[in-house]
Short mmCIF file of C-alpha atoms in Angstrom, two decimals:
data_model
loop_
_atom_site.label_atom_id
_atom_site.label_comp_id
_atom_site.label_asym_id
_atom_site.label_seq_id
_atom_site.Cartn_x
_atom_site.Cartn_y
_atom_site.Cartn_z
CA ARG A 311 -1.57 -16.71 15.08
CA CYS A 312 -4.12 -15.93 12.38
CA ARG A 313 -5.55 -13.36 14.80
CA TRP A 314 -2.41 -11.28 14.39
CA ILE A 315 -2.81 -10.94 10.61
CA PRO A 316 -4.73 -7.85 9.42
CA THR A 317 -8.22 -8.66 8.19
CA GLN A 318 -7.85 -6.30 5.23
CA LEU A 319 -4.94 -7.21 2.95
CA ALA A 320 -3.71 -5.43 -0.14
CA SER A 321 -4.31 -6.93 -3.58
CA HIS A 322 -0.59 -7.75 -3.84
CA TYR A 323 1.58 -8.72 -0.88
CA LEU A 324 4.44 -10.96 0.22
CA VAL A 325 4.52 -13.46 3.09
CA VAL A 326 7.58 -15.06 4.65
CA ASN A 327 6.69 -18.12 6.72
CA ILE A 328 9.68 -18.70 8.96
CA PRO A 329 9.18 -22.41 9.83
CA ALA A 330 8.49 -23.21 6.15
CA PHE A 331 11.63 -21.36 5.01
CA LYS A 332 9.55 -19.89 2.17
CA LEU A 333 8.56 -16.54 0.67
CA TYR A 334 5.14 -16.43 -1.01
CA SER A 335 3.85 -13.81 -3.44
CA TYR A 336 0.08 -13.31 -3.45
CA GLN A 337 -1.91 -11.47 -6.09
CA ASN A 338 -5.65 -10.95 -5.65
CA ASP A 339 -5.68 -13.58 -2.90
CA SER A 340 -4.07 -16.21 -5.13
CA LEU A 341 -0.56 -17.59 -4.79
CA ALA A 342 1.44 -16.32 -7.77
CA TRP A 343 4.84 -17.79 -6.96
CA SER A 344 7.13 -18.74 -4.10
CA MET A 345 10.81 -19.25 -3.38
CA ASN A 346 13.04 -20.77 -0.72
CA VAL A 347 14.56 -18.50 1.90
CA VAL A 348 17.11 -18.70 4.70
CA VAL A 349 15.97 -17.32 8.07
CA GLY A 350 17.63 -16.57 11.40
CA LYS A 351 19.18 -19.33 13.45
CA ALA A 352 17.78 -20.05 16.92
CA GLN A 353 20.14 -17.61 18.65
CA HIS A 354 19.38 -14.89 16.06
CA LYS A 355 15.65 -15.35 15.53
CA THR A 356 13.95 -13.59 12.62
CA VAL A 357 11.39 -11.20 14.10
CA ILE A 358 7.66 -11.64 13.43
CA PHE A 359 6.14 -8.39 12.17
CA ASN A 360 4.91 -6.70 8.99
CA GLY A 361 6.02 -3.70 6.97
CA ASN A 362 6.19 -2.24 3.46
CA ILE A 363 9.09 -2.68 1.06
CA LYS A 364 9.94 0.82 -0.15
CA TYR A 365 13.48 0.56 -1.52
CA VAL A 366 15.49 -1.72 -3.77
CA VAL A 367 19.25 -1.34 -3.29
CA PHE A 368 21.43 -2.64 -6.10
CA SER A 369 25.09 -3.61 -5.52
CA PRO A 370 24.73 -2.86 -1.80
CA TYR A 371 27.37 -2.26 0.80
CA TRP A 372 27.04 -4.48 3.85
CA ASN A 373 27.30 -2.34 6.95
CA VAL A 374 28.46 -4.96 9.41
CA PRO A 375 26.48 -4.85 12.69
CA SER A 376 28.60 -3.95 15.71
CA SER A 377 27.77 -7.27 17.40
CA ILE A 378 29.20 -9.21 14.43
CA VAL A 379 32.25 -6.94 14.32
CA ARG A 380 32.90 -7.54 18.01
CA LYS A 381 32.19 -11.26 18.16
CA GLU A 382 33.36 -12.45 14.74
CA ILE A 383 35.34 -9.92 12.68
CA LEU A 384 37.79 -8.57 15.27
CA PRO A 385 38.85 -12.06 16.45
CA ALA A 386 39.34 -13.02 12.79
CA ILE A 387 41.47 -9.91 12.18
CA ARG A 388 43.68 -10.80 15.15
CA LYS A 389 44.29 -14.21 13.58
CA ASN A 390 44.81 -12.91 10.04
CA ARG A 391 45.95 -9.35 9.29
CA ASN A 392 44.74 -9.69 5.70
CA TYR A 393 41.20 -10.65 6.71
CA LEU A 394 39.62 -7.32 5.70
CA GLN A 395 41.36 -7.23 2.34
CA ARG A 396 40.50 -10.84 1.61
CA HIS A 397 36.81 -10.19 2.31
CA GLN A 398 36.69 -6.80 0.51
CA MET A 399 35.96 -4.96 3.76
CA GLU A 400 36.90 -1.44 4.77
CA TRP A 401 36.49 1.02 7.61
CA PHE A 402 34.13 3.89 6.81
CA GLY A 403 34.60 6.20 9.77
CA SER A 404 33.83 4.01 12.77
CA GLN A 405 31.66 1.66 10.68
CA LEU A 406 33.00 -1.51 9.10
CA ARG A 407 31.46 -2.29 5.74
CA GLN A 408 31.88 -4.80 2.93
CA LYS A 409 32.24 -3.44 -0.58
CA PRO A 410 29.67 -4.23 -3.30
CA GLY A 411 30.33 -7.22 -5.49
CA PRO A 412 29.54 -10.89 -6.06
CA ASN A 413 31.16 -11.92 -2.76
CA ASN A 414 29.26 -9.38 -0.67
CA SER A 415 27.29 -11.09 2.12
CA LEU A 416 24.13 -9.34 0.90
CA GLY A 417 24.68 -10.53 -2.65
CA LEU A 418 23.79 -8.22 -5.53
CA VAL A 419 20.57 -6.62 -4.25
CA LYS A 420 18.65 -6.01 -1.03
CA PHE A 421 15.08 -4.92 -0.26
CA LEU A 422 14.36 -2.50 2.54
CA PHE A 423 11.16 -2.10 4.53
CA PRO A 424 12.12 0.37 7.28
CA ASN A 425 11.64 -1.15 10.73
CA SER A 426 13.09 -1.00 14.22
CA HIS A 427 14.39 -4.59 13.99
CA SER A 428 16.95 -3.92 11.20
CA ILE A 429 15.46 -6.83 9.23
CA TYR A 430 15.42 -6.88 5.44
CA LEU A 431 15.37 -9.25 2.47
CA HIS A 432 18.53 -9.76 0.46
CA ASP A 433 20.45 -11.84 -2.06
CA THR A 434 23.33 -14.07 -0.94
CA PRO A 435 26.44 -15.64 -2.48
CA ALA A 436 25.93 -18.75 -0.31
CA LYS A 437 23.58 -20.51 -2.71
CA SER A 438 24.35 -24.03 -1.47
CA LEU A 439 22.37 -23.40 1.73
CA PHE A 440 19.14 -23.47 -0.27
CA ASN A 441 19.69 -27.18 -0.86
CA GLU A 442 19.18 -27.80 2.87
CA SER A 443 15.70 -28.79 4.06
CA ALA A 444 16.04 -26.75 7.30
CA ARG A 445 17.38 -23.31 6.41
CA ALA A 446 17.93 -21.39 9.66
CA PHE A 447 21.44 -20.02 9.16
CA SER A 448 21.30 -16.20 9.17
CA HIS A 449 21.76 -13.53 11.84
CA GLY A 450 18.07 -12.61 11.51
CA CYS A 451 17.69 -11.15 8.02
CA ILE A 452 16.03 -13.16 5.25
CA ARG A 453 18.14 -14.46 2.38
CA LEU A 454 16.41 -15.08 -0.95
CA GLU A 455 17.07 -17.94 -3.32
CA ASP A 456 16.20 -15.78 -6.36
CA ALA A 457 16.56 -12.11 -5.42
CA ARG A 458 16.68 -11.12 -9.08
CA LYS A 459 13.14 -12.45 -9.54
CA LEU A 460 11.87 -10.30 -6.68
CA ALA A 461 13.64 -7.20 -8.06
CA ILE A 462 12.02 -7.71 -11.47
CA TYR A 463 8.63 -8.27 -9.83
CA LEU A 464 8.78 -5.14 -7.66
CA LEU A 465 9.94 -2.91 -10.53
CA GLN A 466 7.72 -4.34 -13.28
CA GLN A 467 5.43 -1.30 -13.26
CA ASP A 468 8.34 1.16 -13.47
CA PRO A 469 9.12 1.93 -17.15
CA ASP A 470 12.60 3.09 -16.18
CA TRP A 471 13.59 -0.39 -15.00
CA ASN A 472 13.51 -3.19 -17.54
CA VAL A 473 15.23 -6.56 -16.99
CA GLN A 474 18.42 -5.50 -18.73
CA ARG A 475 18.82 -2.41 -16.57
CA ILE A 476 18.12 -4.40 -13.42
CA ASP A 477 20.81 -6.93 -14.37
CA SER A 478 23.24 -4.12 -15.11
CA ALA A 479 22.60 -2.43 -11.76
CA MET A 480 22.99 -5.70 -9.87
CA HIS A 481 26.46 -6.19 -11.36
CA ALA A 482 27.59 -2.56 -11.49
CA GLY A 483 29.61 -2.73 -8.28
CA VAL A 484 28.29 0.72 -7.35
CA GLU A 485 25.53 1.01 -4.75
CA ARG A 486 22.29 2.47 -6.05
CA THR A 487 18.99 2.87 -4.21
CA VAL A 488 15.67 2.88 -6.11
CA THR A 489 12.47 4.06 -4.42
CA LEU A 490 9.47 2.00 -5.44
CA LYS A 491 6.59 3.94 -6.98
CA LYS A 492 4.27 1.78 -4.88
CA SER A 493 5.43 0.04 -1.72
CA MET A 494 4.86 -3.70 -1.29
CA PRO A 495 3.39 -5.07 1.96
CA VAL A 496 5.38 -7.91 3.47
CA TYR A 497 4.33 -10.09 6.39
CA ILE A 498 6.91 -12.04 8.40
CA ALA A 499 4.84 -14.87 9.90
CA TYR A 500 5.34 -18.00 11.98
CA PHE A 501 2.97 -20.82 11.02
CA THR A 502 3.89 -24.38 11.98
CA ALA A 503 0.54 -25.73 10.73
CA TRP A 504 -1.77 -24.69 7.92
CA VAL A 505 -4.08 -26.07 5.26
CA GLY A 506 -2.81 -25.59 1.73
CA ARG A 507 -4.97 -24.60 -1.21
CA ASP A 508 -4.98 -28.27 -2.23
CA GLY A 509 -6.80 -29.07 1.02
CA LYS A 510 -3.82 -30.88 2.56
CA LEU A 511 -2.73 -30.26 6.14
CA ASN A 512 0.88 -29.08 6.45
CA PHE A 513 3.13 -29.25 9.51
CA ARG A 514 6.58 -27.71 9.98
CA ARG A 515 9.04 -28.04 12.84
CA ASP A 516 8.73 -25.40 15.56
CA ILE A 517 12.28 -24.13 15.04
CA TYR A 518 12.04 -21.34 17.63
CA ASP A 519 10.09 -23.37 20.25
CA ARG A 520 7.18 -20.93 20.21
CA ASP A 521 4.21 -23.30 20.05
CA LYS A 522 4.38 -24.55 23.64
CA ARG A 523 4.58 -21.04 25.10
CA LEU A 524 1.73 -19.81 22.91
CA LEU A 525 -0.48 -22.79 23.82
CA GLU A 526 0.19 -22.21 27.54
CA ALA A 527 -0.73 -18.53 27.17
CA ILE A 528 -3.97 -19.37 25.35
CA LEU A 529 -4.98 -21.99 27.93
CA LYS A 530 -4.46 -19.47 30.73
#
């Protein structure tokens, strides 16, 4: 799997290791900090790819994917007519969306790196899930334990966005998109074994059952 990582990396970049349920921030090839994440469950696997974070969206709407509307929301509406109101949802044309706020499924901020997989990083109101050791609960997107920390990190070089303004935008209840002055590379990876910087060998459970297929392909 190391073969699939570019040989030339930027001085600053992010890595999400799916089986470790972790996001790592690297600066000049040194680990600066990390945080727990929630990734996609087995039937909604988080895709392995890389991109560049270009936008920070404060107080985001959640545009509910049509598959979730069909399989989850519509059956819930048939059982409870007040479901949309209770969950602060509304129809916007033919699109169902959830209004910004503390109960929004995307939390108070999301981070977009345009891609064909519709995958992004975002906050979440379901903080208790980060206490679990195995954190594969999402529909494919990556939930962050401390999204505020990432927002501050990505905007630290922008004089227009200090910590107070970031906090205000996160709780404004009005969606606002900020374009980063410099995009941040992010790599979504799948490593079930690696050697840490302390020299210790790490193993993680193969949550998507990829190792056997990859080994068979290599042996062939």
